[in-house]
Short mmCIF file of C-alpha atoms in Angstrom, two decimals:
data_model
loop_
_atom_site.label_atom_id
_atom_site.label_comp_id
_atom_site.label_asym_id
_atom_site.label_seq_id
_atom_site.Cartn_x
_atom_site.Cartn_y
_atom_site.Cartn_z
CA MET A 1 79.79 161.60 149.49
CA GLN A 2 83.01 161.93 147.54
CA ILE A 3 82.46 164.42 144.72
CA LEU A 4 84.75 165.28 141.82
CA LEU A 5 84.21 168.90 140.75
CA VAL A 6 85.69 169.80 137.36
CA GLU A 7 85.55 173.58 137.08
CA ASP A 8 88.17 176.12 135.95
CA ASP A 9 86.33 179.22 137.21
CA ARG A 10 87.81 179.65 140.68
CA ARG A 11 85.03 181.97 141.80
CA ILE A 12 82.45 179.26 141.18
CA SER A 13 84.61 176.37 142.38
CA SER A 14 85.47 178.02 145.71
CA PHE A 15 81.78 178.70 146.36
CA VAL A 16 80.74 175.13 145.50
CA VAL A 17 83.61 173.45 147.36
CA LYS A 18 83.02 175.50 150.51
CA GLY A 19 79.29 174.77 150.51
CA LEU A 20 79.64 171.03 149.90
CA GLU A 21 82.39 170.62 152.49
CA GLU A 22 80.27 172.44 155.07
CA LEU A 23 77.63 169.75 154.45
CA GLY A 24 80.19 167.07 155.25
CA HIS A 25 81.05 165.93 151.72
CA GLN A 26 84.55 165.36 150.39
CA VAL A 27 85.28 167.40 147.26
CA ILE A 28 88.13 166.83 144.83
CA LEU A 29 88.67 169.88 142.64
CA ALA A 30 90.16 169.56 139.16
CA GLU A 31 90.53 172.61 136.93
CA SER A 32 90.78 170.61 133.69
CA ALA A 33 89.49 167.36 132.27
CA GLU A 34 93.07 166.16 131.97
CA ALA A 35 93.54 166.53 135.75
CA ALA A 36 90.11 165.01 136.43
CA ARG A 37 90.93 161.95 134.35
CA GLU A 38 93.59 160.92 136.86
CA TRP A 39 91.09 161.09 139.72
CA THR A 40 88.55 158.89 137.93
CA ASN A 41 91.26 156.23 137.76
CA VAL A 42 92.23 156.23 141.43
CA ALA A 43 89.39 157.59 143.53
CA SER A 44 86.20 156.06 144.79
CA LEU A 45 83.74 158.69 143.59
CA ASP A 46 79.99 159.06 144.01
CA ILE A 47 79.44 161.69 141.31
CA VAL A 48 81.19 164.05 138.87
CA VAL A 49 80.02 167.67 138.71
CA LEU A 50 81.38 168.93 135.41
CA ASP A 51 81.61 172.24 133.55
CA ILE A 52 81.44 172.09 129.75
CA MET A 53 83.75 174.96 128.79
CA LEU A 54 87.12 173.76 130.05
CA PRO A 55 90.65 174.35 128.77
CA GLY A 56 91.86 171.46 126.62
CA ILE A 57 89.39 168.57 126.64
CA ASP A 58 85.90 170.04 127.14
CA GLY A 59 83.14 168.61 129.31
CA ILE A 60 81.30 166.90 126.46
CA GLN A 61 84.47 165.13 125.28
CA PHE A 62 85.29 164.12 128.85
CA THR A 63 81.80 162.68 129.35
CA LYS A 64 82.05 160.68 126.13
CA MET A 65 85.46 159.39 127.18
CA LEU A 66 84.16 158.15 130.54
CA ARG A 67 81.19 156.40 128.93
CA TYR A 68 83.41 154.85 126.25
CA ARG A 69 85.50 153.38 129.06
CA LYS A 70 82.33 151.88 130.60
CA ASN A 71 82.54 154.21 133.58
CA HIS A 72 78.91 154.75 134.62
CA ILE A 73 79.46 157.20 137.47
CA PRO A 74 76.68 159.83 137.61
CA ILE A 75 77.62 163.04 135.79
CA LEU A 76 75.95 166.39 136.49
CA ILE A 77 76.78 169.07 133.93
CA ILE A 78 76.89 172.68 135.13
CA SER A 79 77.17 175.20 132.32
CA ALA A 80 76.44 178.75 131.28
CA LEU A 81 75.21 177.32 127.97
CA GLY A 82 71.47 177.22 128.46
CA GLU A 83 70.05 176.52 125.02
CA ILE A 84 68.00 173.36 124.43
CA ASP A 85 70.55 172.10 121.89
CA ASP A 86 73.33 172.44 124.48
CA LYS A 87 71.39 170.38 126.99
CA VAL A 88 70.48 167.75 124.43
CA GLU A 89 74.10 167.40 123.30
CA ALA A 90 75.29 166.96 126.90
CA LEU A 91 72.63 164.39 127.77
CA ASP A 92 73.16 162.50 124.52
CA SER A 93 76.89 162.34 125.26
CA GLY A 94 76.14 160.41 128.45
CA ALA A 95 75.54 163.05 131.14
CA ASP A 96 72.77 162.29 133.64
CA ASP A 97 71.57 165.82 134.39
CA TYR A 98 72.17 169.43 133.35
CA LEU A 99 72.10 172.57 135.51
CA VAL A 100 72.39 176.05 133.97
CA LYS A 101 74.60 178.71 135.59
CA PRO A 102 73.93 180.74 137.61
CA PHE A 103 72.24 178.21 139.85
CA SER A 104 70.97 177.99 143.40
CA PHE A 105 73.32 176.06 145.70
CA LYS A 106 70.29 174.30 147.21
CA GLU A 107 69.25 173.09 143.77
CA LEU A 108 72.78 171.87 143.05
CA VAL A 109 72.77 169.82 146.25
CA SER A 110 69.31 168.47 145.48
CA ARG A 111 70.38 167.38 141.97
CA ILE A 112 73.52 165.70 143.35
CA LYS A 113 71.54 163.80 145.98
CA ALA A 114 68.95 162.67 143.44
CA LEU A 115 71.57 161.30 141.04
CA VAL A 116 73.52 159.47 143.74
CA ARG A 117 70.29 158.09 145.22
CA ARG A 118 69.26 156.82 141.79
CA GLU A 119 72.65 155.15 141.28
CA ASN A 120 72.54 153.52 144.73
CA TYR A 121 69.05 152.22 143.98
CA LYS A 122 70.31 150.62 140.75
CA ILE A 123 73.10 148.90 142.66
CA THR A 124 70.66 147.58 145.24
CA ALA A 125 68.05 146.48 142.70
CA ASN A 126 70.39 144.90 140.18
CA GLU A 127 73.13 143.52 142.34
CA GLY A 128 71.44 141.88 145.30
CA SER A 129 73.20 138.73 144.18
CA ILE A 130 76.37 138.57 142.12
CA ALA A 131 78.67 135.81 140.85
CA ILE A 132 82.44 136.31 140.64
CA ARG A 133 84.52 133.34 139.47
CA ASP A 134 83.34 130.49 141.70
CA LEU A 135 81.93 132.86 144.33
CA LYS A 136 78.25 133.67 144.84
CA VAL A 137 77.66 136.78 146.92
CA ASP A 138 74.26 137.70 148.33
CA LEU A 139 74.58 141.37 149.28
CA ASP A 140 71.19 141.42 150.98
CA ARG A 141 71.73 138.37 153.20
CA TYR A 142 75.43 139.01 153.83
CA GLU A 143 76.29 135.54 152.55
CA VAL A 144 79.17 134.30 150.44
CA HIS A 145 79.46 130.81 148.94
CA LYS A 146 82.49 129.32 147.22
CA GLY A 147 81.03 126.62 145.03
CA ASP A 148 78.61 124.89 147.40
CA GLN A 149 80.52 125.79 150.54
CA PRO A 150 79.75 128.85 152.69
CA VAL A 151 82.58 131.32 153.28
CA ASP A 152 82.67 132.63 156.84
CA LEU A 153 83.36 136.37 156.69
CA SER A 154 83.32 138.68 159.69
CA PRO A 155 81.00 141.71 159.43
CA LYS A 156 83.96 143.98 158.67
CA GLU A 157 85.37 141.57 156.07
CA PHE A 158 81.99 141.42 154.36
CA LYS A 159 81.65 145.22 154.42
CA LEU A 160 85.09 145.51 152.81
CA PHE A 161 84.21 142.87 150.19
CA LYS A 162 80.88 144.59 149.44
CA PHE A 163 82.62 147.94 148.95
CA LEU A 164 85.13 146.35 146.58
CA ILE A 165 82.31 144.66 144.64
CA GLU A 166 80.31 147.88 144.28
CA ASN A 167 83.43 149.60 142.94
CA ARG A 168 84.84 146.66 141.00
CA ASN A 169 87.43 147.33 138.30
CA LYS A 170 88.16 150.70 139.90
CA THR A 171 91.33 151.51 141.82
CA LEU A 172 90.42 152.41 145.40
CA SER A 173 92.81 154.35 147.59
CA ARG A 174 93.43 153.16 151.13
CA THR A 175 91.93 156.43 152.39
CA ALA A 176 88.72 155.82 150.42
CA ILE A 177 88.48 152.29 151.83
CA LEU A 178 89.13 153.53 155.37
CA GLN A 179 86.34 156.07 155.05
CA ALA A 180 83.80 153.66 153.54
CA VAL A 181 84.48 150.63 155.74
CA TRP A 182 85.84 152.04 159.02
CA GLY A 183 84.48 155.60 158.92
CA ILE A 184 87.98 157.09 159.09
CA ASP A 185 88.23 160.08 156.75
CA PHE A 186 92.02 160.41 156.81
CA ASP A 187 95.03 158.10 156.48
CA ASN A 188 96.48 157.91 159.99
CA ASN A 189 99.17 155.43 158.92
CA THR A 190 97.15 152.46 160.08
CA ASN A 191 97.68 149.19 158.21
CA VAL A 192 94.17 147.91 158.95
CA VAL A 193 93.20 147.98 155.26
CA ASP A 194 96.17 145.84 154.26
CA VAL A 195 95.52 143.42 157.09
CA TYR A 196 91.85 142.94 156.20
CA VAL A 197 92.60 142.60 152.50
CA SER A 198 95.00 139.82 153.44
CA TYR A 199 92.27 138.14 155.56
CA LEU A 200 89.80 138.46 152.68
CA ARG A 201 92.20 137.07 150.09
CA GLY A 202 92.83 134.05 152.28
CA LYS A 203 89.12 133.25 152.29
CA ILE A 204 87.92 134.09 148.77
CA ASP A 205 90.81 133.33 146.44
CA ASP A 206 90.48 130.02 144.66
CA GLY A 207 94.09 128.93 144.85
CA ALA A 208 94.90 130.41 141.45
CA ASP A 209 98.05 132.45 140.92
CA ILE A 210 96.00 135.58 140.24
CA SER A 211 94.16 137.09 143.21
CA LEU A 212 90.73 138.66 142.78
CA ILE A 213 91.95 141.67 144.75
CA LYS A 214 94.82 143.41 142.97
CA THR A 215 97.36 145.56 144.76
CA VAL A 216 97.82 148.90 142.98
CA LYS A 217 101.27 149.96 144.08
CA GLY A 218 101.39 153.26 145.90
CA VAL A 219 97.60 153.71 145.78
CA GLY A 220 95.46 150.89 147.16
CA TYR A 221 93.46 148.00 145.80
CA MET A 222 91.14 146.92 142.98
CA LEU A 223 88.67 144.03 142.71
CA LYS A 224 89.39 142.88 139.16
CA THR A 225 86.50 141.11 137.45
CA ASP A 226 86.80 142.09 133.76
#
């Protein structure tokens, strides 16, 4: 998983980052909501683990901002504030779960897995079939139709298209795409992402001037549907 941790207490953040990375997860650490905001715009994230008491914009405000922007990424609040009213305020602001400090690392991992599993289930249940412009995509059958005509995608092209669909309207870095589609967790200067995006564009674009897959200069790509 790719996890955004927003925590300004370095003692806690070093402990959490070390533990999650030892389990094989990628962790992006931001020490303020202002820094975290940039990552929500460019990274393909599975979950945000968020402290409430942050310098500048606090965790509640940050949660409300994400939800206002229609960003439905799972949010797990971790906070020393343990009163019922604190939990209610966080959940009402749009957070998905609340864990009081100090917490067990095992419980933190369990909560993260549960939230990501729930989100993945929603994607599977609600988006088995999706329509984009004149395209009909069946994510379960690995089929794409353009109007009434089938579109012949290779397995890797379909995996790339599926990843873009699941993260539509989000900017995805080339590194994030490499990891999700090719299992490469670092940018080794390969141009395979650009090549396959070009292949995909040639098959799914409808001849209009505006491509479904936008190039985000210096970062990567976005499947623009809104």
